């Protein structure tokens, strides 16, 4: 859709005259499926058509009435899974077949050549009571359904002789599903009507509805549809009357619940991305298919906080339902612009309990209403997100020269939401805790999290909504872009935070780690087909690698040129709205080519997009001729398997954008200048740099200093050097004065560089690539350990410190064992003590104003808060004496306040009101806490009146306990579905597994309770991936078999997480056998009084 395009006719409605009703359903009790069924019952179908046609024409709505009454009388118990009670008409039951046809169709484009849905008229009737009370007017039998709903899909075909229409509808209820979302089609309620062009409409007979796996249905027609040609447009209306379920599993259209006093109350919302729209209504549920939508919602009159993507055409009106017992309201919404179906969203909530905070933003003319909607008790905490959203939307529109062309923007926080948020156009739905920021209670990192997620979701308004990936195999075109842009939007809205340099720590580092796994995949992944495979694409590769590769393109082209190219890309593609990676590259080439004709970004970028993994570039300076630099590239992959040979050699050669700087060069400007001088290394190896690299070879002029490549980590690769160069870097870093003036800067003064060097060194050592001082030995850990040990006590920035401690955390997990752990933990105590003592880390004073540009205390940037917290967390973990004492003191003082005071927002009398460190005090105070203190904490945790995020903070503290029975108790509480919300179980297990004892107990619990746990993918990735022995690997494989339960991995949602975890454990086993003893003995030599 173009922004010049008019969508003025919002009231346009499709009038479809249905003269006959022609539905045939398979008999639900039949054991036969699909085609067999059709052949046998064909005569019956024809009869049925005639009969149903007569019935519908004669009594129309009374058929519906009769059915409703029948159900009221017969179904007042729990919802059945599949089939409803026998309807009153004689054409057979309405449910789907018990066994779906085995024929596999996963892509509509494969089945539906030429069919183009252009518009949906959707009517959803929401049968949800406001409370769980028995006297609610919604009949029990109808509760949590969308009975009475319909959708009429306008479509055309460009191909002749079309006699089938393939689309999605929920009918394939997974085993063990509690509620299901089965859609039942009424008798005679699937119709295809040729829409009137000049005279009158004509109904195309539907001969059967076929049900296939993955919620595909095929409508078989009795005659061919007429094709639309250049000269004539023929439109059809495919109409379903249906009834779906409003489940409680946070997927599709679902209900979320909250407490109001002693009442349990409901709201209805939705989460459709990526393929759950089909759970709510029959649709063409693929990202590359765009249509307009006109929605009507009918709901009990108490739910007056009702929203969807667009504004209401008129205020909600009373609506009279056939049974007349409920007071209904009806809201009709404006037609959307063309968009994929997954971007639809709904909120149906009580106007007493849910409130909107709205501003009229001057972003557009007329002003754009931007609202934060949330629970009235905490709506004030939405002020920060609301302020941020205005700054972010302005920056987005300015940078990409693309106004937000939509009538409103709502951001709603709901209590239960499986993701952090989803970018539904005009109605972004967030998990409540992702959107709300409570001054005086929330931490700096929570505040940063709100800004980051709002930035991410709002950047999707362009990258994701205006331009949508054509298929989920390229979801990086949505998610990589949003992840790339979120940081610049957050930075623009909070310029004082000092977070700009953290992009590579947050993004590139994570992506390099994930993309070194043998189970990784390419950004462009054409193999993606099944729902489980689609889910698996929403991962670190699509998000973080996608962002890092875009960052690399921007680094090569320079940011202003890259942004200009994106502006053209948006402008060129927004007409169709569906994008492929080739469209992006073509536009980038177009922008650069005229100025630099040899530049061919499409070729250079090919392997970064089409191939999994990335290279490590090894540079060796000739001792005889320091002006000559040889290089070679190899794929950087973690080994798996006992003998390290399981990985087939990968011959991929990446075009590496190469930058180089000499460590002797001084001045901050020299660093950025070096980052701009890029040349390409396109060979596997060479003895000297190519001629093209003459611009970077001045770095080789001085032979007494070190070289540093991949300046500011613009390129998505790792760098290895010869031993001499590493030694020079270690030496330079150990003498660095981080307080030096800008004029005295070297590359090592750039915190990006320090974090990058540390991360590269540890990861190179992990697979034996670091050059050893002893040439007869394979790579070892002396380089990364000396690099960190030599300087880290002088570090002042969060990014490099976190990079070091993240990598050391891997050592900590792998060295857990009777001979290796004691020397390692003793060393870490020696390392952390001076850091802790010099930093005064408990005394944070983060400025907590909610305004977007509130000036923080000049000394207390976000970076310094995070830096201090990391020091406390690590120092206490390794039992640095002063740290534990202070934690215990703060914890006891806090607990003595009593439950009322302990959670009083902004309570200035609270000694722990230094909120940034509260969770750390809870954790390490609890570790040595008494039984009485444990019981006090537990009472608070199960107290239903405290907020969910406070419960998680408590749980996080309690998870640090060192007592077996307490940890086991906590595992039970985490998984009971009552104490904390199911969406948070993954976080709870992750907290518990932080310490060795908790990890072991959580792993046992997981094996015993696999079938009943929520959030299993994240738990298996976290806990399973850090196992490290052969017998644990066997247990993990056994559990995988349980999870598969005889199915193909492509059909099991947790399969990708299991496969990644298994590969990680294989790497861990290999690592432990090679390096555990070595590292344990190395650390004994570091930081000893008399080494
Ligand atoms: Zn996203």
Coordinates of N, CA and C in Angstrom, one line a residue, residues 354-495:
X354 N -9.8 -1.7 32.9 CA -8.7 -1.3 32.0 C -8.9 0.1 31.5
X355 N -7.8 0.9 31.5 CA -7.9 2.3 31.2 C -6.9 2.6 30.1
X356 N -7.2 3.7 29.3 CA -6.3 4.1 28.3 C -5.7 5.5 28.7
X357 N -4.4 5.7 28.5 CA -3.8 6.9 28.7 C -3.4 7.4 27.3
X358 N -4.0 8.5 26.8 CA -3.9 8.9 25.4 C -3.2 10.2 25.3
X359 N -2.3 10.4 24.3 CA -1.8 11.7 24.0 C -2.1 11.9 22.5
X360 N -2.3 13.2 22.1 CA -2.5 13.5 20.7 C -1.1 13.9 20.2
X361 N -0.4 13.0 19.5 CA 0.9 13.3 19.1 C 1.0 14.2 17.9
X362 N 1.9 15.1 17.9 CA 2.0 16.0 16.7 C 2.8 15.4 15.6
X363 N 3.0 14.1 15.7 CA 3.7 13.3 14.7 C 3.0 13.5 13.3
X364 N 1.7 13.4 13.3 CA 1.0 13.5 12.1 C 0.0 14.7 12.1
X365 N -0.5 15.0 11.0 CA -1.6 16.0 10.9 C -2.8 15.3 10.2
X366 N -4.0 15.3 10.8 CA -4.3 15.7 12.2 C -3.5 14.9 13.2
X367 N -3.5 15.3 14.5 CA -2.6 14.6 15.5 C -3.0 13.2 15.6
X368 N -1.9 12.4 15.8 CA -2.1 10.9 15.9 C -2.4 10.6 17.4
X369 N -3.5 9.9 17.7 CA -3.7 9.5 19.1 C -2.8 8.3 19.4
X370 N -2.0 8.4 20.4 CA -1.2 7.3 20.9 C -1.6 7.0 22.3
X371 N -1.9 5.7 22.5 CA -2.4 5.3 23.8 C -1.6 4.2 24.4
X372 N -1.5 4.2 25.8 CA -1.1 3.0 26.5 C -2.3 2.6 27.2
X373 N -2.6 1.3 27.1 CA -3.8 0.7 27.7 C -3.4 -0.4 28.7
X374 N -3.9 -0.3 29.9 CA -3.5 -1.4 30.8 C -4.4 -1.4 32.0
X375 N -4.1 -2.3 32.9 CA -4.9 -2.4 34.2 C -4.9 -1.1 34.9
X376 N -6.1 -0.6 35.3 CA -6.3 0.7 35.9 C -5.4 0.9 37.1
X377 N -5.1 -0.2 37.8 CA -4.3 -0.1 39.1 C -2.9 0.3 38.7
X378 N -2.4 0.0 37.6 CA -1.0 0.3 37.3 C -0.8 1.1 36.0
X379 N -1.9 1.7 35.5 CA -1.8 2.4 34.2 C -0.9 3.6 34.3
X380 N -0.7 4.1 35.5 CA 0.2 5.2 35.7 C 1.7 4.8 35.3
X381 N 1.9 3.5 35.5 CA 3.3 3.0 35.1 C 3.5 3.0 33.6
X382 N 2.5 3.3 32.9 CA 2.6 3.3 31.4 C 3.1 4.6 30.9
X383 N 3.3 5.6 31.8 CA 3.7 6.9 31.4 C 5.0 7.0 30.6
X384 N 5.9 6.2 31.1 CA 7.3 6.2 30.5 C 7.2 5.6 29.0
X385 N 6.5 4.5 28.9 CA 6.3 3.9 27.5 C 5.6 4.9 26.6
X386 N 4.7 5.6 27.1 CA 3.9 6.5 26.3 C 4.8 7.7 25.8
X387 N 5.6 8.2 26.8 CA 6.5 9.3 26.4 C 7.6 8.8 25.4
X388 N 8.1 7.6 25.7 CA 9.1 7.0 24.8 C 8.5 6.8 23.4
X389 N 7.3 6.3 23.3 CA 6.7 6.0 22.0 C 6.7 7.2 21.1
X390 N 6.4 8.4 21.7 CA 6.3 9.6 20.9 C 7.7 9.9 20.3
X391 N 8.7 9.9 21.2 CA 10.1 10.2 20.7 C 10.5 9.2 19.7
X392 N 10.2 8.0 19.9 CA 10.6 6.9 19.0 C 10.0 7.0 17.6
X393 N 8.6 7.2 17.6 CA 7.9 7.3 16.4 C 8.4 8.5 15.6
X394 N 8.8 9.6 16.2 CA 9.3 10.8 15.5 C 10.6 10.4 14.9
X395 N 11.5 9.8 15.6 CA 12.8 9.4 15.1 C 12.7 8.5 13.9
X396 N 11.8 7.5 14.1 CA 11.6 6.5 13.0 C 11.1 7.2 11.7
X397 N 10.2 8.0 11.8 CA 9.6 8.7 10.7 C 10.7 9.6 10.0
X398 N 11.5 10.2 10.9 CA 12.5 11.2 10.4 C 13.6 10.4 9.6
X399 N 14.2 9.4 10.3 CA 15.3 8.7 9.7 C 14.9 8.0 8.4
X400 N 13.7 7.4 8.3 CA 13.4 6.6 7.1 C 12.4 7.3 6.2
X401 N 12.1 8.6 6.6 CA 11.3 9.5 5.8 C 10.0 8.8 5.4
X402 N 9.4 8.2 6.4 CA 8.2 7.4 6.1 C 7.2 7.7 7.3
X403 N 6.2 8.5 7.1 CA 5.2 8.8 8.1 C 4.4 7.6 8.5
X404 N 4.0 7.5 9.7 CA 3.1 6.4 10.2 C 1.7 6.7 9.7
X405 N 1.3 6.0 8.6 CA 0.1 6.3 7.9 C -1.0 5.3 8.4
X406 N -1.4 5.5 9.6 CA -2.4 4.6 10.3 C -3.2 5.5 11.2
X407 N -4.5 5.2 11.5 CA -5.3 6.2 12.2 C -5.0 6.4 13.7
X408 N -4.4 5.4 14.3 CA -4.0 5.5 15.7 C -3.0 4.5 16.1
X409 N -2.4 4.6 17.3 CA -1.4 3.7 17.7 C -1.8 3.3 19.2
X410 N -2.2 2.1 19.5 CA -2.4 1.7 20.8 C -1.4 0.7 21.2
X411 N -0.9 0.8 22.5 CA 0.0 -0.2 23.0 C -0.6 -0.7 24.3
X412 N -1.0 -2.0 24.3 CA -1.7 -2.5 25.4 C -0.9 -3.5 26.2
X413 N -0.9 -3.5 27.5 CA -0.2 -4.4 28.3 C -1.2 -5.4 28.9
X414 N -1.0 -6.7 28.6 CA -1.9 -7.7 29.2 C -1.2 -8.6 30.1
X415 N -1.9 -9.2 31.1 CA -1.1 -10.0 32.1 C -0.5 -11.2 31.6
X416 N -1.2 -11.9 30.6 CA -0.6 -13.2 30.1 C -0.3 -13.0 28.6
X417 N 1.0 -13.1 28.3 CA 1.4 -13.0 26.9 C 2.6 -13.8 26.7
X418 N 2.6 -14.7 25.7 CA 3.7 -15.6 25.6 C 5.0 -14.9 25.1
X419 N 4.9 -13.9 24.3 CA 6.1 -13.2 23.8 C 6.3 -11.9 24.7
X420 N 7.3 -11.2 24.4 CA 7.5 -9.9 25.1 C 6.4 -8.9 24.5
X421 N 6.2 -8.9 23.2 CA 5.2 -8.1 22.6 C 5.1 -8.5 21.1
X422 N 4.0 -8.0 20.5 CA 3.9 -8.3 19.0 C 3.4 -7.0 18.4
X423 N 3.9 -6.8 17.2 CA 3.8 -5.5 16.5 C 2.5 -5.3 15.7
X424 N 1.4 -5.9 16.1 CA 0.2 -5.7 15.3 C -0.1 -4.3 15.0
X425 N -0.4 -4.1 13.7 CA -0.5 -2.7 13.2 C -1.6 -1.9 13.9
X426 N -1.2 -0.9 14.6 CA -2.1 0.0 15.3 C -2.5 -0.5 16.6
X427 N -2.2 -1.8 17.0 CA -2.6 -2.3 18.3 C -1.4 -3.3 18.7
X428 N -0.4 -2.7 19.3 CA 0.7 -3.5 19.7 C 0.4 -4.1 21.1
X429 N 0.5 -5.4 21.2 CA 0.2 -6.1 22.5 C 1.5 -6.5 23.1
X430 N 1.6 -6.1 24.4 CA 2.8 -6.4 25.2 C 2.4 -7.2 26.4
X431 N 3.4 -8.0 26.8 CA 3.2 -8.6 28.2 C 3.3 -7.4 29.1
X432 N 2.4 -7.3 30.1 CA 2.2 -6.2 31.0 C 3.6 -5.7 31.5
X433 N 4.4 -6.7 32.0 CA 5.7 -6.3 32.7 C 6.7 -5.8 31.7
X434 N 6.5 -6.0 30.4 CA 7.4 -5.4 29.4 C 7.1 -4.0 29.1
X435 N 5.9 -3.5 29.4 CA 5.4 -2.2 29.0 C 5.4 -1.2 30.2
X436 N 5.3 -1.7 31.4 CA 5.1 -0.9 32.6 C 6.4 -0.6 33.3
X437 N 6.6 0.6 33.7 CA 7.8 1.0 34.4 C 7.4 1.8 35.6
X438 N 7.7 1.3 36.8 CA 7.3 1.9 38.0 C 8.4 2.7 38.7
X439 N 8.3 4.0 38.6 CA 9.4 4.8 39.2 C 9.5 4.5 40.6
X440 N 10.7 4.4 41.1 CA 11.0 4.1 42.5 C 11.0 2.6 42.8
X441 N 10.5 1.8 41.9 CA 10.5 0.4 42.1 C 11.3 -0.4 41.0
X442 N 11.0 -0.1 39.7 CA 11.6 -0.8 38.6 C 13.1 -0.4 38.6
X443 N 13.9 -1.3 38.0 CA 15.3 -1.0 37.9 C 15.7 -0.3 36.6
X444 N 16.9 0.2 36.6 CA 17.5 0.8 35.4 C 17.4 -0.1 34.2
X445 N 17.6 -1.4 34.5 CA 17.6 -2.4 33.3 C 16.2 -2.6 32.9
X446 N 15.2 -2.6 33.8 CA 13.8 -2.7 33.4 C 13.4 -1.5 32.6
X447 N 13.9 -0.3 32.9 CA 13.6 0.9 32.2 C 14.2 0.8 30.8
X448 N 15.4 0.3 30.7 CA 16.1 0.2 29.4 C 15.3 -0.9 28.6
X449 N 14.8 -1.9 29.3 CA 14.0 -3.0 28.6 C 12.7 -2.4 28.0
X450 N 12.0 -1.5 28.7 CA 10.8 -0.9 28.2 C 11.1 -0.1 26.9
X451 N 12.2 0.7 27.0 CA 12.5 1.5 25.8 C 12.9 0.6 24.7
X452 N 13.7 -0.4 25.0 CA 14.1 -1.3 23.9 C 13.0 -2.0 23.2
X453 N 12.0 -2.5 24.0 CA 11.0 -3.3 23.4 C 10.0 -2.4 22.6
X454 N 9.8 -1.2 23.2 CA 8.9 -0.2 22.4 C 9.6 0.2 21.1
X455 N 10.9 0.4 21.2 CA 11.6 0.8 20.0 C 11.6 -0.4 18.9
X456 N 11.7 -1.6 19.4 CA 11.7 -2.7 18.5 C 10.3 -2.9 17.9
X457 N 9.3 -2.8 18.7 CA 7.9 -3.0 18.1 C 7.6 -1.9 17.2
X458 N 7.9 -0.7 17.5 CA 7.5 0.4 16.7 C 8.4 0.5 15.4
X459 N 9.6 0.0 15.4 CA 10.3 -0.1 14.1 C 9.7 -1.1 13.2
X460 N 9.0 -2.1 13.8 CA 8.2 -3.0 12.9 C 7.1 -2.3 12.1
X461 N 6.7 -1.1 12.6 CA 5.6 -0.5 11.8 C 6.0 -0.3 10.4
X462 N 7.4 -0.1 10.2 CA 7.9 0.0 8.8 C 8.4 -1.4 8.4
X463 N 9.4 -1.9 9.2 CA 10.0 -3.2 8.8 C 9.3 -4.4 9.5
X464 N 8.3 -4.9 8.8 CA 7.5 -6.0 9.3 C 6.0 -5.8 8.9
X465 N 5.6 -4.5 9.0 CA 4.2 -4.2 8.7 C 4.0 -3.6 7.3
X466 N 4.7 -2.4 7.1 CA 4.6 -1.8 5.8 C 5.3 -2.7 4.8
X467 N 6.5 -3.2 5.2 CA 7.2 -4.2 4.4 C 7.3 -5.5 5.2
X468 N 6.7 -6.6 4.6 CA 6.7 -7.9 5.4 C 7.4 -8.9 4.6
X469 N 8.2 -9.7 5.3 CA 8.8 -10.8 4.7 C 7.8 -11.7 3.9
X470 N 8.2 -12.1 2.7 CA 7.2 -12.9 1.9 C 7.0 -14.3 2.6
X471 N 8.0 -14.8 3.2 CA 7.8 -16.1 3.9 C 8.7 -16.1 5.2
X472 N 8.3 -17.0 6.1 CA 9.0 -17.0 7.4 C 10.4 -17.5 7.3
X473 N 10.8 -18.1 6.2 CA 12.2 -18.5 6.0 C 13.1 -17.3 5.9
X474 N 12.6 -16.1 5.7 CA 13.4 -14.9 5.7 C 12.9 -13.9 6.8
X475 N 12.5 -14.5 7.9 CA 11.9 -13.6 8.9 C 13.0 -12.6 9.4
X476 N 14.2 -12.8 9.1 CA 15.2 -11.7 9.5 C 14.9 -10.4 8.8
X477 N 14.2 -10.4 7.7 CA 13.8 -9.2 7.1 C 12.9 -8.4 7.9
X478 N 12.1 -9.0 8.8 CA 11.3 -8.3 9.8 C 12.2 -8.1 11.1
X479 N 12.6 -9.3 11.7 CA 13.2 -9.2 13.0 C 14.6 -8.7 13.1
X480 N 15.4 -9.0 12.0 CA 16.8 -8.5 12.0 C 16.7 -7.0 11.9
X481 N 15.8 -6.5 11.1 CA 15.7 -5.0 10.9 C 15.3 -4.4 12.2
X482 N 14.2 -4.9 12.9 CA 13.7 -4.3 14.1 C 14.8 -4.4 15.2
X483 N 15.6 -5.5 15.2 CA 16.6 -5.6 16.2 C 17.8 -4.6 15.9
X484 N 18.0 -4.4 14.7 CA 19.1 -3.4 14.3 C 18.6 -2.0 14.6
X485 N 17.4 -1.7 14.3 CA 17.0 -0.3 14.5 C 16.6 0.1 15.9
X486 N 16.2 -1.0 16.7 CA 15.7 -0.6 18.0 C 16.8 0.1 18.8
X487 N 18.1 -0.2 18.6 CA 19.1 0.4 19.4 C 19.3 1.9 19.0
X488 N 19.2 2.2 17.7 CA 19.3 3.6 17.4 C 18.1 4.4 17.8
X489 N 16.9 3.8 17.8 CA 15.7 4.5 18.3 C 15.8 4.7 19.8
X490 N 16.3 3.7 20.5 CA 16.4 3.8 22.0 C 17.4 4.9 22.4
X491 N 18.5 4.8 21.6 CA 19.6 5.8 21.9 C 19.1 7.2 21.6
X492 N 18.3 7.4 20.5 CA 17.8 8.7 20.2 C 16.8 9.2 21.3
X493 N 16.0 8.3 21.9 CA 15.1 8.7 22.9 C 15.7 8.8 24.3
X494 N 16.9 8.3 24.5 CA 17.5 8.4 25.8 C 19.0 8.7 25.6
X495 N 19.3 9.9 25.1 CA 20.7 10.1 24.6 C 21.8 10.1 25.8

